[in-house]
Amino acid sequence: MLNISTSHRTMEYEKCHLFHPDASRPAKRRRIHPRGLHASWPIRRHAYREAWRAHHDQITSTLNHINSATVSDISQFLLEAHQLSHHSRIPTCLVLGGPHATLQNQITQQLAKLDSRHGPRLFASLSPASSTNLKATLKNLIQSATARVDGIQDEDDELATTQTKGRKLLNYDLQILADFAHERNVGQVVVAFEGTEAFDSALLSELIEILASWRDRIPFVCLFNVATSVDFLQQRLSTAAVKCLDGRLFDVAPSAEVVEQVFSIVTDPSSLLWLGPNLAGMTLERQSDYIQSIDTLVDAVQYAYMSCYYANALSIFLIPNITIKTIPTDHFQALRTLKSFRNHAQEMLQDQQTEQLRNLLDSDEALLSFAQQKIDEGRQNLVQMMIAIDVIRTIQTSLPNVTASSRSNLYVQAMAGTLDESALLRSLLLSVRKAPSDTSIALMRSLVNLNIPKTRLTECKTITTELEQLLQDQTPGAQPLRSADDVKNSTLRTTVVAQKVELSKQKSSLSKQDAAYTALLRRLSDLLERYFDETFIPISQLPFHEIFIYDSKSPHREVLTPRPRHAIERALATPHDYLDCDCCAPDQTNDAALSATQPATAVLYQLYLESGNLINACDLWLAFSAVMGEELEEEMRMALFQRGLAELRFLGLVKGTRKRVDHIAKVAWKGL
Amino acid sequence: MHTRRKASEAFENEEVLTPHRSKRVQLDINNDDDTILAVPSPSLAADSPSKRKSILRAPGTPSKFNGVIGLDGEATPKSLRKVLFSTPTGKRGVLDKPDLVPDDQGTPVADRNDRSARKKSRQALRIQPLMDEESDGDDAVDEAIAREILEDEEVSDSQDETAADTIEVAAAPDTPSKAPRARGRPKGSKNRARTPTPPPEDLPPHELFFFQNRPGTNKTSAHTLPPNALLNHETYFSKIQECLDGHAEDAERLTRIHARGFEQWAFELDEGFNICLYGYGSKRELALSFAEYLHTQGDESKNAAPKIVVVNGYAPGLTLRDILTTLATAALPKNVPLPAQPAAISELVLSVLTVKPPAQPIYLFINSLDHVSLRKPASIALLARLACHHSISLVATCDSPSFPLLFSTSLAQQFRFAYHDATTFAPYTAELEVVEDVNVLLGRSARRLGGKDGVIFVLRSLPENARSLYKLLVEAQLALGDIVPTLGFAFGGANDDDDEDMIGTEDEDAAMNATPSRKPRRGRPAKNQKATLSKKAAASSPPEGVEYRTLYHQAVEQFVCSSEVGFRTLLKEFHDHRMVESRVDATGTERLLVPFAREELEALLEEDGGL
């Protein structure tokens, strides 16, 4: 009775309702005007929109075009399918998407956008989750095909009249779809199977046979999204079903490729904000470790942009051509406290540039232009880094027996500062030294063709021309020049001198030209080494790197990859972590002591943790009651106990058991 | 372990069936002869291992076997306790101590030698009539025995397990080493064998899972909550409202911290993310204050408050249709006819939103998105479809720790959640039906209609004469209850007062409910129930419940019904809702009984009067 009387007031027992602010509460109309660094948020928000929109547009257009070839192929196939007789097999597209086959939706969407010359096209997509049996599947198919009437909306009224005068059909009767298609002069009904592998084989076979039998009345076309292989699909289908299909294969871009493309957009030279190594590493790892669509990556990048512009007030300095009037003064103060700025100030002091430093500390204007200049320089550094990464990849592709590392992978390493002096780089330079002239000339030419603006690699050009001259001197058709550093080109000799074995390397039959070539190669590799050394500088040395490189895992990880189970277990096992109260603070002696001050459910949960997989409710009650102490009267303790038990059940930590009377079963083990 | 325990149980059963029983009972009553007999046996056994084996193997000599344990129990009473409380339940065992320490003084030694709880309770029952004859209804003695039995049951239960262990130790093949050693078992050796290995510390969670789930180690005591221990709705609510939360301030601070994130959340919603709040504690209030925040924000910036739909996923009987129709009222102009199918409504809503996107998105708040009622794949898929529309911003709260498993990759992609840990420590007042949930959890009165409130609820939906009949029945039963005590004194046999009677009936209910291990207070075995029942019926002649005939005649007199068929029809409704139970007493007359305690019956009458 009590519940019902309160429910009218608070709506908490209502199923759904429109929200109206509680009139009884004092109107909270006072809008707190942001103070401090947060005052610049509206400006930053605008800046965020600009910055992200540039990327976003680029990403969407890339994603739209990444499979445009496939989509146009498929649409061509669909057009051809019109010419087939109605008694032929069902034309079928087998789209090989690989394990990350969630792109399917995009292809279907893109297909839906394309016009058809032969009357409107209906799309029905079937998901394995809602296709438990044939009836349900057919029902879904009909609903999904007839529901999407975006293109042909104005005929709604007509539809209603024809349906009312028609026969009453069961909702899984394909006749409904046939009538629908006939009325609208539908050219094709495309049935897309999402995640073909997850369908029950018998169901799938049966469904295909039924579709085939209706093909003379409904122009079906099937679209299978295959993650494994066509052979596997064929094995799973019955012979009769296979005979009904007339398939053609279509490939979509592998997901790793898509990730790289998106990533290269994110690291575009015009980027205002760059992702730091930790964040980028984490995101990319997640993308490759789990089956996820590309949207996850895009979301992650967007969220990084959002957090940076939202939480980092200094991101206001990222705005190109910002004037001093728009920046609140306290932001300059904050800028001066940056660690990288302080380090830089120290350096300036050591260089005796006291006056400039004084100026920077006193004048906001000077600081602004300085910061803008340094941020620009820093970004340029990163752009150079990306170019150096391209250089590495070019070398890798030119050398035989070396697989090219992915751009994103190299980026993470370069940003983290581990690429310079890494094993990868050293072995790469070694192989450059060993390369024969035909490989190296190709390598050098492609390096020159990279057309790196004002880079430190200008010497590369001279080396290339020298090598070309060297090669011209060679007789045509002769063996390519060999490098003296290659072990293959020297023989080991063992000689016994005074009862000692002496190993000596013999440069076997290396010509003068070979020697000259070796010298050239050494020059090249030294040049490259120097170049990498200069380019891959640790990002922490860049002044104001906190502003244009965003590298915080913190909100990112919690927001995109939550650990709710951990959170709940922690809240119950150590409520102090959340409540931060004085009463439940853990002692130094034993860190997790039960005490009556803890919330009742937390006490109960900790008792629960100590017990085995079956718990006697009576014993649990006695223990709980003892922990809570005599200060509370028994009924109160019982009320708390009951609430705690109900909450544990609600959270899915315990369930009832029939094994023993008054026992409950433990369901969740902490920390699993 | 499993088989061993079974063996010991079988052994017990055998014992129970042996014809020795009566003799042994006499022994028990007479005196300690048995123990004297038993004392030398272990030493004998120790002398010659072969003999010992034969003793242990001979199932026909239970007395000796029992003697072995009896002695050990006698010699090292301390160890017994240890075993009792070193069950893996840890602290609890220790806490139980004061209640469980066996009362050695009062129990005859041989009695303790009996390992079977059932047997012992039977003995006690047998003693009871004797006592009754001797002392005229001496309640004190009776109670003392009852208490003893209760306590002993607990002790012996764990001793059962102990006994099982002992058998194993003894039956293990003897070590061939003939090294001379002290007679009998070396002190403490048995202790070592008996103590269950303590759970190794710092087991990783998965190891702990296997440790606790290894077969045969479910050692929990057989205690049951007293029938009246759990509070009913009324007491619960009154108590929980009295209860002061010591952490109210801290929880308040937590909420304030969360509230600081509102601006960020609003930003995330604006950017096309949806928000999912998780963590311990009810997040309903937090979500509502966020809704309020959004409401006021909209006021200022765009001159129109945004439309906010709140769905309570925990509300019983919530359907997708409910959600969609409420959403439709927010999204569509008035008087638009809605199609019947949920899918069709959602299509309509989405297409309208696509064609004419509103200036501000519609905020859809779903409390307890992971609630059972919304867990069907179809429901989640539909909600995800709604959520991925850019004119709908979803703010969902999830309570269960593993809710992300509900969302497949493509669903998660559609939901596009930004998750936030919103641990509030607030009680789940609206989400939970605490009393009912606990009853269901413990397998209690799930079959009965949530007590008095439930009965009143049913009565309200019944016709007038049904209500009058129920009232009649309750009144009759109460009246009967008033007579019973006096009658009882007159007969000199009935010492249960009315209240206890009610409890007794409840226990019998439970026993009938195929839960043999749940023992009624008197602790009699199930198969003897009939006999004791009739005995009891003889002793306290008016049994519980109103006679069917009497009630029928009363009903006819009061014009509640005119024929027996009508009477039956009315009763059937009560039976269906388990508001009444019928049973046949010793004399074969059918009796009707309202299965509630006296106080509840009285409260029922009061409420009923107000109907």
Short mmCIF file of N, CA and C in Angstrom, two decimals, chain A residues 149-151 153, chain B residues 331-332 345-358 362 385-386 388-392:
data_model
loop_
_atom_site.label_atom_id
_atom_site.label_comp_id
_atom_site.label_asym_id
_atom_site.label_seq_id
_atom_site.Cartn_x
_atom_site.Cartn_y
_atom_site.Cartn_z
N VAL A 149 10.44 1.70 -46.67
CA VAL A 149 9.72 2.27 -47.80
C VAL A 149 10.15 3.71 -48.00
N ASP A 150 11.44 3.98 -47.69
CA ASP A 150 11.91 5.37 -47.74
C ASP A 150 11.64 6.00 -49.10
N GLY A 151 11.96 5.23 -50.15
CA GLY A 151 11.88 5.80 -51.49
C GLY A 151 10.45 5.94 -51.99
N GLN A 153 7.39 6.43 -50.27
CA GLN A 153 6.56 6.66 -49.11
C GLN A 153 5.15 7.13 -49.45
N ALA B 331 7.83 12.16 -30.15
CA ALA B 331 8.43 12.40 -31.46
C ALA B 331 7.41 12.83 -32.50
N LEU B 332 6.20 12.31 -32.40
CA LEU B 332 5.23 12.54 -33.46
C LEU B 332 4.25 13.63 -33.04
N ILE B 345 6.02 0.66 -35.29
CA ILE B 345 6.05 1.96 -34.60
C ILE B 345 7.44 2.56 -34.69
N SER B 346 8.44 1.71 -34.45
CA SER B 346 9.80 2.26 -34.44
C SER B 346 10.16 2.77 -35.84
N GLU B 347 9.72 2.03 -36.86
CA GLU B 347 10.00 2.50 -38.22
C GLU B 347 9.36 3.85 -38.47
N LEU B 348 8.12 3.95 -38.01
CA LEU B 348 7.39 5.20 -38.19
C LEU B 348 8.12 6.35 -37.50
N VAL B 349 8.47 6.11 -36.24
CA VAL B 349 9.14 7.16 -35.46
C VAL B 349 10.45 7.55 -36.12
N LEU B 350 11.22 6.53 -36.50
CA LEU B 350 12.53 6.83 -37.07
C LEU B 350 12.40 7.56 -38.41
N SER B 351 11.43 7.15 -39.20
CA SER B 351 11.32 7.81 -40.50
C SER B 351 10.87 9.25 -40.33
N VAL B 352 9.97 9.47 -39.39
CA VAL B 352 9.55 10.86 -39.13
C VAL B 352 10.74 11.69 -38.66
N LEU B 353 11.53 11.10 -37.76
CA LEU B 353 12.69 11.83 -37.23
C LEU B 353 13.72 12.09 -38.33
N THR B 354 13.81 11.18 -39.29
CA THR B 354 14.78 11.38 -40.36
C THR B 354 14.31 12.49 -41.29
N VAL B 355 13.03 12.44 -41.60
CA VAL B 355 12.52 13.43 -42.55
C VAL B 355 12.49 14.82 -41.91
N LYS B 356 11.96 14.87 -40.69
CA LYS B 356 11.89 16.17 -40.02
C LYS B 356 12.64 16.10 -38.71
N PRO B 357 13.95 16.20 -38.77
CA PRO B 357 14.69 16.11 -37.51
C PRO B 357 14.36 17.29 -36.60
N PRO B 358 14.07 17.02 -35.34
CA PRO B 358 13.75 18.11 -34.41
C PRO B 358 14.99 18.96 -34.12
N ILE B 362 15.72 14.00 -29.09
CA ILE B 362 14.88 13.49 -28.01
C ILE B 362 15.78 12.67 -27.09
N ARG B 385 18.62 0.12 -32.54
CA ARG B 385 18.25 0.84 -33.76
C ARG B 385 17.80 2.25 -33.44
N LEU B 386 17.03 2.36 -32.35
CA LEU B 386 16.60 3.70 -31.93
C LEU B 386 17.82 4.54 -31.54
N CYS B 388 20.86 4.45 -32.39
CA CYS B 388 21.86 4.90 -33.37
C CYS B 388 21.29 6.00 -34.26
N HIS B 389 20.05 6.34 -34.06
CA HIS B 389 19.52 7.47 -34.82
C HIS B 389 20.04 8.77 -34.21
N HIS B 390 20.42 9.71 -35.07
CA HIS B 390 21.10 10.87 -34.49
C HIS B 390 20.13 11.84 -33.81
N SER B 391 18.84 11.65 -34.00
CA SER B 391 17.90 12.53 -33.30
C SER B 391 17.46 11.94 -31.97
N ILE B 392 17.97 10.77 -31.64
CA ILE B 392 17.63 10.18 -30.35
C ILE B 392 18.92 10.00 -29.57
#
